[in-house]
mmCIF file with all atom_site columns, C-alpha atoms in Angstrom:
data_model
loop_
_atom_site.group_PDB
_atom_site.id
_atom_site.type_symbol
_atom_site.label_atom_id
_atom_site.label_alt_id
_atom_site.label_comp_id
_atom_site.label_asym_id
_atom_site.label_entity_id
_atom_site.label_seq_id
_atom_site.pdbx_PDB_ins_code
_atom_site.Cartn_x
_atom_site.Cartn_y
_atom_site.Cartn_z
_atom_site.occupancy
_atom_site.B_iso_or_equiv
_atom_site.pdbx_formal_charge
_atom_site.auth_seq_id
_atom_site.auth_comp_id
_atom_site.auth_asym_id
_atom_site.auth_atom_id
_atom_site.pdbx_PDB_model_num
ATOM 1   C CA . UNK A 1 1   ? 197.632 53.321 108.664 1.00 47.00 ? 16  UNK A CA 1
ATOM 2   C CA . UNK A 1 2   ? 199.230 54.932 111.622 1.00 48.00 ? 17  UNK A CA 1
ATOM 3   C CA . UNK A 1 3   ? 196.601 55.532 114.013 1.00 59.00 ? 18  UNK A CA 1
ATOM 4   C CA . UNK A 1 4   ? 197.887 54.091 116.508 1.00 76.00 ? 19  UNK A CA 1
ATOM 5   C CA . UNK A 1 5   ? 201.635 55.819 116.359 1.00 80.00 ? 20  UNK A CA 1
ATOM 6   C CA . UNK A 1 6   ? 202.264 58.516 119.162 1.00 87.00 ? 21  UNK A CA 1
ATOM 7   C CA . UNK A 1 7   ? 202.475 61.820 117.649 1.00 88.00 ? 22  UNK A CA 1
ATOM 8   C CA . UNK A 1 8   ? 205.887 62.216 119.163 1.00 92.00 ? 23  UNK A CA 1
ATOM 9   C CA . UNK A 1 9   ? 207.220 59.372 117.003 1.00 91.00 ? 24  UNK A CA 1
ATOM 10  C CA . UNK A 1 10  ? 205.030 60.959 113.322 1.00 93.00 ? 25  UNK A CA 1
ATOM 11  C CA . UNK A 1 11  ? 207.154 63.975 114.159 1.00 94.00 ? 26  UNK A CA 1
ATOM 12  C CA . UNK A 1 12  ? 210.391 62.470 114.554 1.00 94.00 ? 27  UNK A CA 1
ATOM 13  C CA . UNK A 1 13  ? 210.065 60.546 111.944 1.00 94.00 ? 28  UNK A CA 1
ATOM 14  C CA . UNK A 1 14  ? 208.872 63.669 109.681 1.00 96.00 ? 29  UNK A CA 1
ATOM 15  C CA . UNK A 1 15  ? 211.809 65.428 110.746 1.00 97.00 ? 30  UNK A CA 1
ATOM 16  C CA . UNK A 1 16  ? 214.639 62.846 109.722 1.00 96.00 ? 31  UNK A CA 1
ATOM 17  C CA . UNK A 1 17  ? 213.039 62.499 106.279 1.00 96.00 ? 32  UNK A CA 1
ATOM 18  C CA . UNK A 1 18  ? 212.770 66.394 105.936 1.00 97.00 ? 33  UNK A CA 1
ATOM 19  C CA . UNK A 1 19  ? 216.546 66.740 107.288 1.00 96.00 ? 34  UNK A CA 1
ATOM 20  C CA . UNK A 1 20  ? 217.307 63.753 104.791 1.00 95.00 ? 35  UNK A CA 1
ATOM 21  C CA . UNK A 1 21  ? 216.125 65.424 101.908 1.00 95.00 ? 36  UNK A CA 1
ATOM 22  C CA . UNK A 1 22  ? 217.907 68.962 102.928 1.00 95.00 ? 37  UNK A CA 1
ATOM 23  C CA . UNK A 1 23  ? 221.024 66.907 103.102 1.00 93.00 ? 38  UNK A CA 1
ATOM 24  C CA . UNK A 1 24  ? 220.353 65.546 99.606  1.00 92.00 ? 39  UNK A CA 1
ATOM 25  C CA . UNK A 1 25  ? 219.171 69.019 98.355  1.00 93.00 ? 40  UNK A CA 1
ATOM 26  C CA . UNK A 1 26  ? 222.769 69.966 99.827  1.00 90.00 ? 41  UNK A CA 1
ATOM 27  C CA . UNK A 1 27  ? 224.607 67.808 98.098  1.00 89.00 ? 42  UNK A CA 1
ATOM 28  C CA . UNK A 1 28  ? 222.809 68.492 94.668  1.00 90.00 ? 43  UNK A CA 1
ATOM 29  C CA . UNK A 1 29  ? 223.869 72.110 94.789  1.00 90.00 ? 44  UNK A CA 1
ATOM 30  C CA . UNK A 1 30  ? 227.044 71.329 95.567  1.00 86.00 ? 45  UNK A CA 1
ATOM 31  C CA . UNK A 1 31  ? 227.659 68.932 92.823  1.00 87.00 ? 46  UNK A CA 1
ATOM 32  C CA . UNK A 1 32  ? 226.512 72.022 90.372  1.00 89.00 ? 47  UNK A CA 1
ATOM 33  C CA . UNK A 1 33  ? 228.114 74.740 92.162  1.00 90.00 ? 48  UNK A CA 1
ATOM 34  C CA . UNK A 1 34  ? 231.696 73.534 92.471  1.00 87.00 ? 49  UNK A CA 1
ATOM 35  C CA . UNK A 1 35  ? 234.099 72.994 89.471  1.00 87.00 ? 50  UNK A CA 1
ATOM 36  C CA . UNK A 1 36  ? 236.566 70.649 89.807  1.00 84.00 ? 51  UNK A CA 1
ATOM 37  C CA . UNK A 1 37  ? 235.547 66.907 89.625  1.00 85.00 ? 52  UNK A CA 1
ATOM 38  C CA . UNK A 1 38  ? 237.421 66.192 92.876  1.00 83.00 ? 53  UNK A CA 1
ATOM 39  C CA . UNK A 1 39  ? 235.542 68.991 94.722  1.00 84.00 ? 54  UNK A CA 1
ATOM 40  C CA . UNK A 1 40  ? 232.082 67.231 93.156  1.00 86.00 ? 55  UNK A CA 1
ATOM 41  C CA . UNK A 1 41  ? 232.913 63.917 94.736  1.00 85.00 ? 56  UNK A CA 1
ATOM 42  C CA . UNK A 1 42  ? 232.716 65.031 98.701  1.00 81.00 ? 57  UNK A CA 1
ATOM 43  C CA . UNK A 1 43  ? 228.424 66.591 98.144  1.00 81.00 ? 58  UNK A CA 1
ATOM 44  C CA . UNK A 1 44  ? 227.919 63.392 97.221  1.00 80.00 ? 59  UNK A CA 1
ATOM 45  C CA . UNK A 1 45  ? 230.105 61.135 99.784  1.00 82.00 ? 60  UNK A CA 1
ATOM 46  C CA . UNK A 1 46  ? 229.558 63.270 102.558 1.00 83.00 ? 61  UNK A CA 1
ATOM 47  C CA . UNK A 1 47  ? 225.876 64.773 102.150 1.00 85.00 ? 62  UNK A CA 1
ATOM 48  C CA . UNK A 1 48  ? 224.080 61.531 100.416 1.00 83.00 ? 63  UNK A CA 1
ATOM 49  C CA . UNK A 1 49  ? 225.542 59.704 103.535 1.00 85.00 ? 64  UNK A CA 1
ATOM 50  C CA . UNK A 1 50  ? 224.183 61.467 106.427 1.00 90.00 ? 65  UNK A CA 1
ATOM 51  C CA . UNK A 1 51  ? 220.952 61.808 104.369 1.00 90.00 ? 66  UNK A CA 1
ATOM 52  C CA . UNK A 1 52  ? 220.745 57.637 104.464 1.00 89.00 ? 67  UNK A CA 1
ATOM 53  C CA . UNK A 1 53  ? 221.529 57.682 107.985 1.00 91.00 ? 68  UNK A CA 1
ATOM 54  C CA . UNK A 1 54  ? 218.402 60.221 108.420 1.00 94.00 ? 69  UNK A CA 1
ATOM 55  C CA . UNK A 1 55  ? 216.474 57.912 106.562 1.00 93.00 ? 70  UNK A CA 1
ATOM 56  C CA . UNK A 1 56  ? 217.738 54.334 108.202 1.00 93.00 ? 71  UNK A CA 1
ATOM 57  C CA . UNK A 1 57  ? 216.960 55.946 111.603 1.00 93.00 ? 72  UNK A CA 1
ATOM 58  C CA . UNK A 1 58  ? 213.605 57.151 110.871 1.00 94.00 ? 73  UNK A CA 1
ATOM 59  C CA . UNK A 1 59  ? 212.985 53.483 109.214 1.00 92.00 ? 74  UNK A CA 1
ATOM 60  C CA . UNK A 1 60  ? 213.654 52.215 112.531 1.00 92.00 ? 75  UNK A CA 1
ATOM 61  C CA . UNK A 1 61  ? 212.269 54.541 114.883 1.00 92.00 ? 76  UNK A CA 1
ATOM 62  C CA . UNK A 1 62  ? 208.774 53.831 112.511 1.00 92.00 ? 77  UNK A CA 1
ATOM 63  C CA . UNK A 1 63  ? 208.751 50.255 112.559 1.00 90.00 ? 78  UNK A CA 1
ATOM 64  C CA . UNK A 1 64  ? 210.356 50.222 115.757 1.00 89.00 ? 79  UNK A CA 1
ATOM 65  C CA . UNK A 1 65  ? 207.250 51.942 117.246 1.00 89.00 ? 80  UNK A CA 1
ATOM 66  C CA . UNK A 1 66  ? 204.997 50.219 115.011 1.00 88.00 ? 81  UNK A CA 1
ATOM 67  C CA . UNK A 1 67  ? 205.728 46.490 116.132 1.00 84.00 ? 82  UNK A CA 1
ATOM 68  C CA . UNK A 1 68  ? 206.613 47.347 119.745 1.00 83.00 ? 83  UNK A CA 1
ATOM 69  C CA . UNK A 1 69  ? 209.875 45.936 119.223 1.00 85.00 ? 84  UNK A CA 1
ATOM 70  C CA . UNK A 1 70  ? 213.585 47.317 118.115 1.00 85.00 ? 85  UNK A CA 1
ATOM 71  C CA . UNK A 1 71  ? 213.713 46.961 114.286 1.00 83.00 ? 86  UNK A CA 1
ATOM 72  C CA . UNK A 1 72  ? 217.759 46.757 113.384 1.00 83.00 ? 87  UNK A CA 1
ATOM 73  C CA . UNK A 1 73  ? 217.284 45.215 110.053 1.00 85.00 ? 88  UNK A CA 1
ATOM 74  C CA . UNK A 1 74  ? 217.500 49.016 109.011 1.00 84.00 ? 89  UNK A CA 1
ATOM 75  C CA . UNK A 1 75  ? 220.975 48.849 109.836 1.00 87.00 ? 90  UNK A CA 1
ATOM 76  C CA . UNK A 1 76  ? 222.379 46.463 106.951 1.00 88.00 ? 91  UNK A CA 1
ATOM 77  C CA . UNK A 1 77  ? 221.615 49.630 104.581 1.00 84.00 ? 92  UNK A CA 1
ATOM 78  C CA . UNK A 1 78  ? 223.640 51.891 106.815 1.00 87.00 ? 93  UNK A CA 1
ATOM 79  C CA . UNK A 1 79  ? 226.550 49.427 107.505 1.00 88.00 ? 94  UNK A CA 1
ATOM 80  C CA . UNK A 1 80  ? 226.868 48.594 104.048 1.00 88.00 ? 95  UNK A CA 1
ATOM 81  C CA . UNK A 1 81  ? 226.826 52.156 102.612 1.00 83.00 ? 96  UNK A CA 1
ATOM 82  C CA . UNK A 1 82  ? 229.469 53.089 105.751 1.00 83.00 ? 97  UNK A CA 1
ATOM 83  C CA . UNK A 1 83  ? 231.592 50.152 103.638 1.00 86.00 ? 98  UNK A CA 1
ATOM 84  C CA . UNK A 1 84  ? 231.219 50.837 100.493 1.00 88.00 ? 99  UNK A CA 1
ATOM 85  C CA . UNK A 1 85  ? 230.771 54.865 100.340 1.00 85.00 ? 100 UNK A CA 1
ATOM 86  C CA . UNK A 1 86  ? 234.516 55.887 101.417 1.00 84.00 ? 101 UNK A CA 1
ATOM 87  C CA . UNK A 1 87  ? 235.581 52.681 98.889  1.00 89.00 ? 102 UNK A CA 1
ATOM 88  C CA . UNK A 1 88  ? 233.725 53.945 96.101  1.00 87.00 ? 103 UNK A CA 1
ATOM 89  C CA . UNK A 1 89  ? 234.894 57.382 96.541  1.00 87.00 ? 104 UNK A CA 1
ATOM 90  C CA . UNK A 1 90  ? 239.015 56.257 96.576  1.00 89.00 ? 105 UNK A CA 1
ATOM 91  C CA . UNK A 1 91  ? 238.537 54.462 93.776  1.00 91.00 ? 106 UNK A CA 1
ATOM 92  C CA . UNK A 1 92  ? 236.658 57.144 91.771  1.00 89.00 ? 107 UNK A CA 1
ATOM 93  C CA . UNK A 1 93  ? 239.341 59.932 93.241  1.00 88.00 ? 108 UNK A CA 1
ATOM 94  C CA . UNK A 1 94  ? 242.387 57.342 92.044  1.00 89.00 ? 109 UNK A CA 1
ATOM 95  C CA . UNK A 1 95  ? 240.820 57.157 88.835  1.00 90.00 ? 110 UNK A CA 1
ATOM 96  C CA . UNK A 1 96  ? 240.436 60.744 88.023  1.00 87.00 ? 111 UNK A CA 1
ATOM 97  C CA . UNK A 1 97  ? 244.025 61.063 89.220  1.00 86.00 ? 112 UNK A CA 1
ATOM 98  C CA . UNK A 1 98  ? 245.412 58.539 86.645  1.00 86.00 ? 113 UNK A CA 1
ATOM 99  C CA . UNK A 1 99  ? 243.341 59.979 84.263  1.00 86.00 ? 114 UNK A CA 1
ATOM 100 C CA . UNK A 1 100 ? 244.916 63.312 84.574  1.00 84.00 ? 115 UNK A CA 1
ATOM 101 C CA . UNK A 1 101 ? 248.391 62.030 85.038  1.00 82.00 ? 116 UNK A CA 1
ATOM 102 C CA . UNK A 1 102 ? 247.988 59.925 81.502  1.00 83.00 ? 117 UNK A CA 1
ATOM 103 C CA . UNK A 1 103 ? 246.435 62.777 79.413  1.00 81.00 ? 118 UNK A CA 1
ATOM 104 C CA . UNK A 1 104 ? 248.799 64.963 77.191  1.00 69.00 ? 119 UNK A CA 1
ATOM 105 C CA . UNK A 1 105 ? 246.876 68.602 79.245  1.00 68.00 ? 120 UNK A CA 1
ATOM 106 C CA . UNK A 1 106 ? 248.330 70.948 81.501  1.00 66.00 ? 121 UNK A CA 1
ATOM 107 C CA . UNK A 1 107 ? 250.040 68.541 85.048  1.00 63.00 ? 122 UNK A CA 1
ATOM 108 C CA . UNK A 1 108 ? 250.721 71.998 86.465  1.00 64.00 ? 123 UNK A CA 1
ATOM 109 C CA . UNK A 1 109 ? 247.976 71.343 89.417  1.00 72.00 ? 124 UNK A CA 1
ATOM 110 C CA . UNK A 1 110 ? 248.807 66.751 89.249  1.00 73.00 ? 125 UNK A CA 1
ATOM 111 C CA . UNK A 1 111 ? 250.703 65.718 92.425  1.00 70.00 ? 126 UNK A CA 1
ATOM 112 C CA . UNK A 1 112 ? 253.827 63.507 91.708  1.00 70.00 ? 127 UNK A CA 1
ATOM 113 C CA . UNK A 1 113 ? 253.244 59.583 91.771  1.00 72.00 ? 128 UNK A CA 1
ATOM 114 C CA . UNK A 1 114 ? 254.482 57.831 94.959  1.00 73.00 ? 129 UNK A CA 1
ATOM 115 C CA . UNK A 1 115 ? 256.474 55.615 93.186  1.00 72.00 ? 130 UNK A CA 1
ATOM 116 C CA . UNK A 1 116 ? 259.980 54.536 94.954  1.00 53.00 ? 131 UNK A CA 1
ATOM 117 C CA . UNK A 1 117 ? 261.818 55.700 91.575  1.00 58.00 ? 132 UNK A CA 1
ATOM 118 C CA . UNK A 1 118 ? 260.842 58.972 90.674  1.00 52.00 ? 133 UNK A CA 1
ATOM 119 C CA . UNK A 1 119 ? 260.715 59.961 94.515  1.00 48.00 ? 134 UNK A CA 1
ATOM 120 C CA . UNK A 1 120 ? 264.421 58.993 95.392  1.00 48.00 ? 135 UNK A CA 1
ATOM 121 C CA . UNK A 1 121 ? 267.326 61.587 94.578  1.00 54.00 ? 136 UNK A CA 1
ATOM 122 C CA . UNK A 1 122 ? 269.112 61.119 91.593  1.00 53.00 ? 137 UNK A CA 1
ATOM 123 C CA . UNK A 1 123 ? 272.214 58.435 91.733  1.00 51.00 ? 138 UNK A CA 1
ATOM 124 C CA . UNK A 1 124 ? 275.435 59.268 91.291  1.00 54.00 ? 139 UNK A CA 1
ATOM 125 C CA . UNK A 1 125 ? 277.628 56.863 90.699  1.00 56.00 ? 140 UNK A CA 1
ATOM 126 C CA . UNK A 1 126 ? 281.222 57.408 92.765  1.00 55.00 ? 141 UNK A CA 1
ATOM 127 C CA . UNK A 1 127 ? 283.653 55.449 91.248  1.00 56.00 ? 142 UNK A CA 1
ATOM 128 C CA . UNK A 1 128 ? 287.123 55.393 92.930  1.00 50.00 ? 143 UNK A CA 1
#
């Protein structure tokens, strides 16, 4: 099937999908080593990421070298996971937040809400 790929290009290609799944093995360990759900949620954002940008570039470097001619359709996957990734992982972070902030537990480690109201000093009202 790939006879007639340099051996330059099997090896490169080898290598990002070897680095792609240490970055995934990465991120699995992290994701049972640390504790808190908002230390779970950068293994995954960070780690899974750079492991499907190992794997996009070896796609393209294969069928790049395969059809003597630059293959970028490879490149939808990464630009759409550069989009959606750091969305995902906002909303999933705002979530948890809320989600602490509404249960009846311990706030002692629950930043204050940005809202206008509770941030402003307290009024006084000077009448003369």
């Amino acid at each position: 099937m790939s006879g007639n790929l340099s051996w330059w290009i099997e090896i490169a290609v080898a290598l990002l999908l070897v680095l792609s799944g240490v970055f995934t093995l990465a991120a699995a360990v992290g994701v049972v080593r640390f504790k808190t759900f908002f230390q779970r949620m950068h293994p995954p954002a960070l780690a899974f990421t750079f492991a499907a940008w190992c794997v996009t570039l070896a796609s393209i470097v294969y069928f790049s070298a395969q059809d003597d001619k630059l293959a970028l359709r490879s490149w939808l996957i990464i630009i759409f996971l550069a989009l959606t990734v750091p969305v995902t992982t906002i909303l999933l972070a705002r979530t948890e937040l809320f989600r602490r902030r509404t249960s009846s537990g311990d706030r002692g480690d629950i930043p204050p809400t940005l809202n206008h109201e509770s941030a402003s000093p307290a009024r006084t009202d000077d009448t003369r």
